[in-house]
Amino acid sequence: MTQEELFKVLVAHCKEYGFIFPSSEIYDGLAAVYDYGQMGVQLKNNIKNYWWEAMTRLNENIVGIDSCVFMHPKTWVASGHVAAFNDPLIDNKDSKKRYRADVLIEDYLAKIEEKINKEVAKGRKRFGDAFDEAQFRATNPNVLREKAKYDEVHGRYLKAEEANDLAEYKQIIVDCGIVCPISGTSNWTDVRQFNLMFSTEMGASADASMKIYLRPETAQGIFVEYLNVQKTGRMKIPFGIAQIGKAFRNEIVARQFIFRMREFEQMEMEFFCKPGTEMEWFAKWKENRMKWHVNLGMGAENYRFHDHEKLAHYANAATDIEFNFPFGFKELEGIHSRTDFDLGNHQKLSGKKIQYFDPETGESYVPYCVETSIGVDRMCLAVLAHSYTVEKLENGEERVVMKIPAPLAPIKVAVMPLVKKDGLPEIAQKVVDTLKYDFSYQYDEKDSIGKRYRRQDAIGTPFCVTIDHETLSDGCVTLRDRDSMTQERVKIEELRDIIEKKVSLTNLLRNL
Ligand code: ATP
């Protein structure tokens, strides 16, 4: 199966087992809007808890807030979103389809990179152990030709981006012969800027109403509450404010399932520090956030940093943590050193002094800020994509198992009486009563035990507990492990501790 086909299978699995549904599906859905089902919401909540506790409980100097989606419209003038939160768009006149011009060029560049990598892979196969990749890349004529093409287009693209030169974007698309995947033609319109913020009206009458935006990021809620939190919490610099909440962007290229949605959720933390110390904090937060990811056990090799070549005008350092999604390494989280850009602009536009008085030095200053920003939905996708596994069993059958990191699994334990009679359901109920205060669980007495195990595998339940006739005499049950499928007999009283060890969020946090 190709990666693309595998991805389709994953999307279908997510729907079939209640993780994620297309929104308003009975009306044929709404593009790039998805709902979380009964399993998805638990996975999402577990991810949010892991982040929230890691931020606000493990760091004495980080507190959380919950600000509103609606904010005063001036917020978005100060943040730069009204003027510059734009995507460059281009339409194909034949198919009438709209694309992001920068994405068309980036996809073209990615294809060249793919060609180069294929050549390198061929070389490796041909030369075996004697293969010297650096030398091959420096001398192979096919690689050199493709590399020259890449460098030329990449150079032009960076310059166009820097100068915000929309005509040059179009020229690159034309010169590279990029065609619309639907119509196959290069009959393009000019490139135009398009603002990504959704707007609506607030107020009863048309005259008195005010145009307001649905926030495109949660961070500004933190900046406008900076003074309140600092004062009422008697916070001393350096300190951070964390927030989880919805954000809205009118994304044009909305694809790849929950990777890019129009309504999504962010977990953002703004860390305020003394000007001049921001690089030190930037380095610390890079390390800290990578640790948070790797701690989940999904393989350190599946994450990498991508330092930004081109920095936004307000940033003096920026990096992405990229994850190895089924469609390649892509941004999962951003870490940005934003200087005093946001607080400084809010101070200017509001006329309110937003400064920190340092009691030790007697100086006042607008704090600098390092931001960590991760999409909850992208994190869900990373977990779901990594966990989806198809295994061949010894008896020739296949099992689909979601190897979700146990502390994030929606259901921690399934309790199953072997048969629906002989007093086994009653004992199973008692087992449920001993476990339900600590763990999310499912009770299942329908179908064969094999089928029930498969259902739990498909939603990633780490443990299944089976009550059989022997339980009546020895008080033991069979505990089956999702990943190894091993089964052991354990006493009912021991269940809680054994399960706890593997699924506990506390233990996960302790390892950070
Ligand atoms: P991209 O370049 O992929 O559009 P971005 O650089 O615009 O992302 P940021 O503004 O830095 O993203 O937002 C921080 C995080 O929010 C991203 O790392 C991502 O996890 C998440 N995010 C941003 N846009 C979306 C979206 N449309 N759908 C889902 N998650 C998103």
Coordinates of C-alpha atoms and ligand atoms in Angstrom, one line a residue:
M1 CA 0.0 0.0 0.0
T2 CA 1.3 3.5 -0.8
Q3 CA 1.5 6.1 2.0
E4 CA -1.5 7.8 0.4
E5 CA -3.6 4.7 0.5
L6 CA -2.6 3.9 4.0
F7 CA -3.7 7.4 5.0
K8 CA -7.1 6.8 3.5
V9 CA -7.4 3.6 5.5
L10 CA -6.5 5.5 8.7
V11 CA -9.2 8.1 8.0
A12 CA -11.8 5.4 7.4
H13 CA -10.7 3.6 10.6
C14 CA -11.0 6.8 12.6
K15 CA -14.6 7.1 11.4
E16 CA -15.5 3.5 11.9
Y17 CA -14.4 3.4 15.5
G18 CA -15.7 6.7 16.7
F19 CA -12.5 8.8 16.7
I20 CA -13.3 11.5 14.1
F21 CA -16.3 12.2 11.8
P22 CA -16.6 14.8 9.0
S23 CA -18.8 17.6 10.4
S24 CA -22.5 17.8 9.4
E25 CA -22.1 14.6 7.4
I26 CA -25.8 14.1 6.9
Y27 CA -25.6 17.3 4.8
D28 CA -22.6 16.0 2.9
G29 CA -20.1 17.5 5.3
L30 CA -18.4 20.9 5.6
A31 CA -14.9 21.1 4.1
A32 CA -12.0 21.0 6.6
V33 CA -14.3 20.8 9.6
Y34 CA -14.3 17.6 11.7
D35 CA -16.1 16.4 14.8
Y36 CA -14.5 14.2 17.5
G37 CA -16.5 11.1 18.4
Q38 CA -16.7 9.2 21.6
M39 CA -13.2 7.8 21.3
G40 CA -11.6 10.9 19.7
V41 CA -12.7 13.2 22.5
Q42 CA -11.1 11.1 25.1
L43 CA -7.8 10.9 23.2
K44 CA -7.9 14.7 22.7
N45 CA -8.7 15.3 26.4
N46 CA -5.8 13.1 27.5
I47 CA -3.4 14.9 25.2
K48 CA -4.6 18.3 26.6
N49 CA -4.2 17.0 30.1
Y50 CA -0.7 15.8 29.5
W51 CA 0.2 19.3 28.1
W52 CA -1.6 21.3 30.7
E53 CA -0.2 19.4 33.7
A54 CA 3.3 19.4 32.2
M55 CA 3.1 23.2 31.7
T56 CA 1.2 24.4 34.8
R57 CA 2.0 21.8 37.4
L58 CA 5.7 20.9 36.6
N59 CA 6.7 24.6 36.2
E60 CA 6.1 26.7 39.3
N61 CA 6.3 29.9 37.3
I62 CA 3.7 29.0 34.7
V63 CA 0.0 29.6 35.2
G64 CA -3.0 28.9 33.0
I65 CA -5.9 31.1 31.7
D66 CA -8.9 30.6 29.5
S67 CA -9.7 33.7 27.4
C68 CA -12.5 34.2 24.9
V69 CA -12.7 33.5 21.2
F70 CA -14.1 37.1 20.7
M71 CA -11.6 39.9 21.3
H72 CA -11.7 43.6 20.7
P73 CA -11.0 44.1 17.0
K74 CA -8.0 46.4 17.8
T75 CA -6.3 43.2 19.1
W76 CA -5.8 42.0 15.6
V77 CA -4.5 45.4 14.4
A78 CA -1.9 45.3 17.1
S79 CA -0.9 41.7 16.4
G80 CA -0.5 42.4 12.7
H81 CA -3.2 39.9 11.6
V82 CA -5.4 42.5 9.9
A83 CA -2.6 43.8 7.7
A84 CA -0.6 40.6 7.2
F85 CA -2.4 37.3 8.0
N86 CA -2.7 36.6 4.3
D87 CA -2.2 33.7 1.9
P88 CA -1.2 34.2 -1.7
L89 CA -3.9 32.6 -3.8
I90 CA -4.1 31.7 -7.5
D91 CA -7.0 30.3 -9.5
N92 CA -7.0 27.9 -12.4
K93 CA -9.3 29.4 -15.0
D94 CA -10.3 26.0 -16.5
S95 CA -11.0 24.0 -13.4
K96 CA -12.1 27.0 -11.3
K97 CA -10.1 25.6 -8.5
R98 CA -8.2 27.8 -6.1
Y99 CA -4.7 27.1 -4.7
R100 CA -2.1 28.7 -2.5
A101 CA 0.6 29.9 -4.8
D102 CA 3.3 29.2 -2.2
V103 CA 2.1 25.6 -1.7
L104 CA 2.1 24.9 -5.5
I105 CA 5.8 26.0 -5.5
E106 CA 6.7 24.1 -2.4
D107 CA 5.1 20.9 -3.7
Y108 CA 7.1 21.4 -6.9
L109 CA 10.3 21.7 -4.9
A110 CA 9.4 18.7 -2.8
K111 CA 9.0 16.6 -6.0
I112 CA 12.5 17.6 -7.1
E113 CA 13.8 16.6 -3.7
E114 CA 12.0 13.3 -4.0
K115 CA 13.7 12.7 -7.4
I116 CA 17.1 13.4 -5.9
N117 CA 16.4 11.0 -3.0
K118 CA 15.3 8.3 -5.4
E119 CA 18.6 8.7 -7.3
V120 CA 20.5 8.4 -4.0
A121 CA 18.6 5.3 -3.1
K122 CA 19.4 3.7 -6.5
G123 CA 23.1 4.5 -5.9
R124 CA 23.0 3.0 -2.5
K125 CA 21.5 -0.2 -3.9
R126 CA 24.1 -0.3 -6.7
F127 CA 27.2 0.3 -4.6
G128 CA 26.2 -1.5 -1.4
D129 CA 28.6 -1.0 1.5
A130 CA 31.0 1.0 -0.5
F131 CA 28.4 3.7 -1.1
D132 CA 29.6 7.2 -0.2
E133 CA 26.5 9.4 -0.2
A134 CA 28.3 12.7 0.0
Q135 CA 30.5 11.9 -2.9
F136 CA 27.5 10.5 -4.9
R137 CA 25.6 13.7 -4.3
A138 CA 28.6 15.8 -5.3
T139 CA 29.3 14.0 -8.6
N140 CA 26.2 12.2 -10.0
P141 CA 25.1 14.1 -13.1
N142 CA 21.3 13.4 -12.5
V143 CA 21.5 14.6 -8.9
L144 CA 23.6 17.7 -9.9
R145 CA 21.1 18.6 -12.6
E146 CA 18.1 18.3 -10.3
K147 CA 19.9 20.1 -7.5
A148 CA 20.7 23.0 -9.7
K149 CA 17.1 23.2 -10.7
Y150 CA 16.0 23.1 -7.1
D151 CA 18.5 25.8 -6.0
E152 CA 17.4 28.2 -8.8
V153 CA 13.7 27.9 -8.0
H154 CA 14.2 27.8 -4.2
G155 CA 16.3 31.0 -4.4
R156 CA 13.7 32.8 -6.5
Y157 CA 10.9 31.6 -4.1
L158 CA 12.7 32.9 -1.0
K159 CA 13.3 36.3 -2.6
A160 CA 9.6 36.5 -3.7
E161 CA 8.5 35.6 -0.2
E162 CA 10.8 38.1 1.3
A163 CA 9.6 40.9 -1.0
N164 CA 6.0 39.7 -0.9
D165 CA 6.3 39.8 -4.7
L166 CA 3.0 38.3 -6.0
A167 CA 3.9 38.7 -9.7
E168 CA 7.1 36.7 -9.2
Y169 CA 5.1 33.9 -7.5
K170 CA 3.0 33.6 -10.7
Q171 CA 6.1 33.8 -12.9
I172 CA 7.8 31.0 -11.0
I173 CA 4.6 28.9 -11.4
V174 CA 4.6 29.6 -15.2
D175 CA 8.3 29.1 -15.7
C176 CA 8.3 25.8 -13.8
G177 CA 5.3 24.6 -15.9
I178 CA 3.2 23.8 -12.8
V179 CA -0.2 22.7 -13.9
C180 CA -3.6 22.4 -12.1
P181 CA -3.9 18.7 -10.9
I182 CA -7.6 18.8 -11.9
S183 CA -7.6 20.4 -15.4
G184 CA -4.0 19.7 -16.2
T185 CA -3.6 23.2 -17.7
S186 CA -1.5 26.2 -16.8
N187 CA -4.2 28.7 -17.4
W188 CA -3.7 30.7 -14.2
T189 CA -5.1 34.0 -12.8
D190 CA -2.8 36.5 -11.1
V191 CA -1.9 35.9 -7.5
R192 CA -3.9 37.8 -4.9
Q193 CA -3.6 38.1 -1.1
F194 CA -6.5 36.7 0.9
N195 CA -7.0 37.3 4.7
L196 CA -7.5 34.1 6.7
M197 CA -9.5 35.6 9.5
F198 CA -13.2 34.8 9.8
S199 CA -15.3 37.8 10.7
T200 CA -18.8 38.4 12.1
E201 CA -20.9 41.2 13.5
M202 CA -21.4 41.9 17.2
G203 CA -24.4 44.0 18.3
A204 CA -28.1 44.1 17.6
S205 CA -28.6 46.9 15.1
A206 CA -26.8 47.2 11.8
D207 CA -25.6 50.7 12.6
A208 CA -24.3 50.0 16.1
S209 CA -22.7 46.7 15.2
M210 CA -19.0 46.1 15.2
K211 CA -17.0 43.8 12.9
I212 CA -15.2 41.3 15.0
Y213 CA -13.0 38.4 14.3
L214 CA -12.9 34.8 15.4
R215 CA -9.5 34.5 16.9
P216 CA -6.9 32.9 14.5
E217 CA -4.6 32.1 17.4
T218 CA -5.1 31.8 21.2
A219 CA -1.8 33.7 22.0
Q220 CA -3.3 37.2 21.8
G221 CA -5.7 36.4 24.7
I222 CA -2.6 35.8 26.8
F223 CA -0.9 39.0 25.7
V224 CA -4.0 41.2 26.5
E225 CA -4.3 39.5 29.9
Y226 CA -0.6 39.8 30.7
L227 CA -1.0 42.7 33.1
N228 CA -3.9 41.2 35.0
V229 CA -2.2 37.9 35.5
Q230 CA 1.2 39.4 36.4
K231 CA -0.4 41.7 39.0
T232 CA -3.1 39.5 40.5
G233 CA -0.8 36.4 40.5
R234 CA 2.2 38.5 41.8
M235 CA 4.2 36.9 39.0
K236 CA 7.9 37.6 38.8
I237 CA 9.8 37.5 35.5
P238 CA 10.6 35.0 34.1
F239 CA 7.2 33.5 34.1
G240 CA 4.8 31.9 31.6
I241 CA 1.0 31.9 30.8
A242 CA -0.5 28.8 29.2
Q243 CA -3.8 28.4 27.4
I244 CA -5.7 25.8 25.5
G245 CA -8.5 26.9 23.2
K246 CA -10.2 27.0 19.8
A247 CA -8.8 29.0 16.9
F248 CA -10.3 29.7 13.4
R249 CA -8.6 30.2 10.1
N250 CA -10.3 30.3 6.7
E251 CA -7.7 27.9 5.2
I252 CA -7.8 27.7 1.5
V253 CA -5.7 24.6 1.0
A254 CA -7.6 22.6 3.6
R255 CA -6.6 19.0 3.2
Q256 CA -4.8 16.1 4.9
F257 CA -7.7 15.4 7.3
I258 CA -7.3 17.0 10.7
F259 CA -3.8 18.4 9.9
R260 CA -5.2 21.6 8.5
M261 CA -8.7 22.5 9.7
R262 CA -10.8 25.7 9.6
E263 CA -11.7 25.3 13.3
F264 CA -9.0 23.8 15.4
E265 CA -7.5 23.9 18.9
Q266 CA -4.2 25.2 20.1
M267 CA -2.1 24.8 23.2
E268 CA 0.0 27.8 23.5
M269 CA 2.4 29.1 26.2
E270 CA 4.0 32.5 26.3
F271 CA 7.1 32.7 28.4
F272 CA 7.9 36.3 29.5
C273 CA 11.5 37.1 30.2
K274 CA 14.0 39.9 30.5
P275 CA 15.2 41.4 27.2
G276 CA 18.6 39.8 26.4
T277 CA 17.8 36.5 28.1
E278 CA 15.4 35.3 25.4
M279 CA 17.9 33.1 23.5
E280 CA 18.7 31.2 26.6
W281 CA 15.0 30.6 27.2
F282 CA 14.4 29.8 23.5
A283 CA 17.1 27.0 23.8
K284 CA 15.5 25.7 27.0
W285 CA 12.0 25.6 25.6
K286 CA 13.3 23.8 22.5
E287 CA 14.8 21.1 24.6
N288 CA 11.8 21.0 27.0
R289 CA 9.2 20.6 24.3
M290 CA 11.1 17.9 22.4
K291 CA 11.4 16.0 25.7
W292 CA 7.6 16.2 26.1
H293 CA 7.1 14.6 22.7
V294 CA 9.8 11.9 22.9
N295 CA 8.5 11.0 26.4
L296 CA 5.4 9.5 24.8
G297 CA 7.5 6.7 23.3
M298 CA 6.6 7.2 19.6
G299 CA 10.3 7.1 18.6
A300 CA 12.8 10.0 18.8
E301 CA 13.6 9.4 15.1
N302 CA 10.1 10.6 14.2
Y303 CA 10.7 14.2 15.3
R304 CA 13.1 16.8 14.1
F305 CA 13.7 20.5 14.4
H306 CA 13.3 22.7 11.4
D307 CA 15.0 26.0 12.1
H308 CA 13.4 28.9 10.1
E309 CA 15.6 30.4 7.4
K310 CA 13.4 33.3 7.0
L311 CA 12.2 35.0 10.2
A312 CA 9.1 37.0 10.7
H313 CA 10.0 40.7 11.2
Y314 CA 9.2 40.5 15.0
A315 CA 11.0 37.2 15.7
N316 CA 14.7 36.8 16.4
A317 CA 14.6 33.0 16.4
A318 CA 12.1 30.4 15.3
T319 CA 12.0 26.6 14.9
D320 CA 9.3 24.0 14.2
I321 CA 9.2 20.6 15.7
E322 CA 8.3 18.4 12.8
F323 CA 6.7 15.0 13.0
N324 CA 7.0 12.1 10.6
F325 CA 3.4 12.1 9.3
P326 CA 2.2 9.6 6.7
F327 CA 2.7 12.4 4.2
G328 CA 6.3 13.2 5.4
F329 CA 7.9 15.4 8.1
K330 CA 5.5 18.3 8.7
E331 CA 5.1 21.0 11.4
L332 CA 3.6 19.8 14.6
E333 CA 4.6 22.6 16.9
G334 CA 6.2 26.0 16.6
I335 CA 8.6 27.6 19.0
H336 CA 9.2 31.3 18.4
S337 CA 11.2 34.1 20.1
R338 CA 8.8 37.0 19.6
T339 CA 10.8 39.8 21.3
D340 CA 8.5 42.5 22.7
F341 CA 6.5 42.7 19.5
D342 CA 3.1 41.8 20.9
L343 CA 3.2 43.5 24.3
G344 CA 4.9 46.5 22.7
N345 CA 2.2 46.9 20.0
H346 CA -0.7 46.4 22.5
Q347 CA 0.9 49.1 24.7
K348 CA 1.1 51.5 21.7
L349 CA -2.5 50.9 20.4
S350 CA -4.2 50.8 23.8
G351 CA -2.3 53.6 25.3
K352 CA -2.0 51.5 28.5
K353 CA 1.5 51.0 30.0
I354 CA 2.4 47.3 29.7
Q355 CA 5.6 47.1 31.6
Y356 CA 7.3 45.0 34.2
F357 CA 9.0 46.7 37.2
D358 CA 12.1 44.7 38.2
P359 CA 12.4 45.1 42.0
E360 CA 16.0 43.9 41.9
T361 CA 17.4 46.4 39.4
G362 CA 14.8 49.1 39.8
E363 CA 14.2 49.2 35.9
S364 CA 11.0 49.0 34.0
Y365 CA 10.7 47.3 30.7
V366 CA 8.4 45.6 28.2
P367 CA 9.2 41.9 28.6
Y368 CA 10.4 39.7 25.8
C369 CA 8.5 36.6 25.0
V370 CA 9.3 33.0 23.9
E371 CA 6.2 31.1 22.6
T372 CA 5.5 27.4 22.3
S373 CA 2.5 26.7 20.1
I374 CA 1.1 23.3 19.2
G375 CA -2.1 22.2 17.5
V376 CA -4.2 19.7 19.5
D377 CA -5.6 18.2 16.4
R378 CA -2.2 17.8 14.7
M379 CA -1.0 16.1 17.9
C380 CA -4.1 13.7 17.7
L381 CA -3.2 13.0 14.1
A382 CA 0.4 12.3 15.0
V383 CA -0.7 9.8 17.7
L384 CA -3.4 8.2 15.5
A385 CA -1.1 7.8 12.4
H386 CA 1.8 6.5 14.5
S387 CA -0.4 4.0 16.4
Y388 CA -2.3 2.5 13.5
T389 CA -0.7 -1.0 13.0
V390 CA -1.7 -4.0 10.9
E391 CA -0.2 -7.2 12.3
K392 CA -0.1 -10.7 10.7
L393 CA -0.9 -13.3 13.4
E394 CA 0.5 -16.8 13.6
N395 CA -2.8 -18.3 12.5
G396 CA -2.6 -16.3 9.3
E397 CA -5.2 -13.7 10.3
E398 CA -4.6 -10.0 10.5
R399 CA -5.3 -7.8 13.4
V400 CA -5.6 -4.0 13.3
V401 CA -4.3 -2.5 16.5
M402 CA -4.0 1.1 17.6
K403 CA -0.8 1.2 19.6
I404 CA -1.7 4.5 21.3
P405 CA 0.7 5.4 24.1
A406 CA -1.2 3.8 27.1
P407 CA -1.7 7.1 29.1
L408 CA -3.4 8.7 26.1
A409 CA -5.6 5.7 25.2
P410 CA -9.4 6.6 25.2
I411 CA -10.3 3.5 27.1
K412 CA -7.8 2.0 29.5
V413 CA -9.4 -1.3 30.3
A414 CA -12.2 -3.6 28.9
V415 CA -14.0 -5.9 31.3
M416 CA -15.5 -9.1 29.7
P417 CA -17.3 -12.0 31.2
L418 CA -16.5 -15.1 29.1
V419 CA -20.2 -16.0 28.9
K420 CA -23.4 -14.2 29.7
K421 CA -24.4 -16.7 32.4
D422 CA -23.2 -18.8 35.4
G423 CA -22.8 -15.7 37.5
L424 CA -19.9 -14.4 35.4
P425 CA -21.5 -11.0 34.4
E426 CA -22.1 -10.3 38.1
I427 CA -18.5 -10.8 39.0
A428 CA -17.5 -8.7 35.9
Q429 CA -19.8 -5.9 37.3
K430 CA -17.9 -6.1 40.6
V431 CA -14.6 -5.8 38.7
V432 CA -16.0 -2.8 37.0
D433 CA -16.9 -1.3 40.3
T434 CA -13.3 -1.7 41.6
L435 CA -11.8 0.0 38.5
K436 CA -14.2 2.7 37.3
Y437 CA -13.1 5.4 39.7
D438 CA -9.5 5.2 38.3
F439 CA -9.9 4.2 34.7
S440 CA -12.1 4.8 31.7
Y441 CA -13.5 1.4 30.8
Q442 CA -15.8 -0.6 28.6
Y443 CA -18.0 -3.5 29.6
D444 CA -18.5 -6.0 26.7
E445 CA -20.3 -9.3 26.8
K446 CA -21.3 -9.7 23.2
D447 CA -19.7 -12.0 20.6
S448 CA -16.7 -14.4 21.0
I449 CA -13.8 -13.3 23.1
G450 CA -11.6 -13.1 20.0
K451 CA -14.0 -10.6 18.4
R452 CA -14.1 -8.6 21.6
Y453 CA -10.3 -8.5 21.8
R454 CA -10.2 -7.2 18.1
R455 CA -12.7 -4.4 18.9
Q456 CA -10.6 -3.3 21.8
D457 CA -7.4 -3.5 19.7
A458 CA -9.1 -1.3 17.1
I459 CA -9.6 1.5 19.6
G460 CA -6.3 1.0 21.4
T461 CA -7.4 -0.3 24.8
P462 CA -4.2 -1.3 26.6
F463 CA -5.8 -4.0 28.8
C464 CA -8.6 -6.5 28.6
V465 CA -9.8 -8.4 31.7
T466 CA -11.7 -11.7 31.2
I467 CA -13.8 -13.3 33.9
D468 CA -14.2 -17.1 33.4
H469 CA -15.5 -20.1 35.3
E470 CA -12.2 -20.5 37.2
T471 CA -12.7 -16.9 38.6
L472 CA -15.6 -18.3 40.6
S473 CA -13.2 -20.6 42.6
D474 CA -9.8 -18.8 42.5
G475 CA -10.7 -15.1 42.4
C476 CA -8.3 -14.6 39.5
V477 CA -9.0 -13.1 36.1
T478 CA -7.1 -13.2 32.7
L479 CA -5.3 -9.9 32.0
R480 CA -4.4 -9.5 28.3
D481 CA -1.9 -7.0 27.1
R482 CA -2.8 -5.1 23.9
D483 CA 0.7 -5.0 22.3
S484 CA 2.2 -8.3 23.2
M485 CA -1.2 -10.1 23.4
T486 CA 0.2 -12.1 26.4
Q487 CA -2.2 -13.2 29.0
E488 CA -1.6 -13.7 32.7
R489 CA -3.8 -14.8 35.6
V490 CA -4.0 -12.1 38.3
K491 CA -6.0 -11.6 41.4
I492 CA -8.8 -9.1 41.1
E493 CA -7.3 -7.1 43.9
E494 CA -4.1 -6.7 42.0
L495 CA -5.7 -5.4 38.8
R496 CA -5.8 -1.7 39.8
D497 CA -2.0 -1.4 40.5
I498 CA -0.9 -3.4 37.5
I499 CA -3.1 -1.3 35.1
E500 CA -2.1 2.0 36.9
K501 CA 1.6 1.4 36.3
K502 CA 1.2 1.4 32.6
V503 CA -1.6 3.9 32.0
S504 CA -1.0 6.6 34.6
L505 CA -0.5 10.2 33.4
T506 CA 1.4 10.8 36.7
N507 CA 4.1 8.3 35.7
L508 CA 4.3 9.9 32.3
L509 CA 4.8 13.3 33.9
R510 CA 7.3 11.9 36.4
N511 CA 9.6 10.8 33.5
L512 CA 9.8 14.3 32.1
Ligands
ATP1 P1 1.2 26.0 8.8 O1 2.5 26.6 8.3 O2 1.2 24.5 8.8 O3 0.0 26.7 8.3 P2 1.5 27.9 10.9 O4 3.0 28.1 10.9 O5 0.6 28.8 10.3 O6 1.2 26.4 10.4 P3 1.2 28.6 13.6 O7 0.5 29.8 13.3 O8 2.6 28.6 14.1 O9 1.1 27.6 12.4 O10 0.3 27.8 14.7 C1 0.8 27.0 15.7 C2 0.4 25.5 15.6 O11 -1.1 25.5 15.4 C3 0.9 24.8 14.4 O12 2.2 24.2 14.7 C4 -0.1 23.7 14.2 O13 0.1 22.6 15.1 C5 -1.4 24.3 14.6 N1 -2.2 24.8 13.5 C6 -2.1 25.9 12.7 N2 -3.0 26.0 11.8 C7 -3.7 24.9 11.9 C8 -4.9 24.4 11.2 N3 -5.4 25.1 10.1 N4 -5.4 23.2 11.5 C9 -4.9 22.5 12.6 N5 -3.8 22.9 13.3 C10 -3.3 24.1 12.9

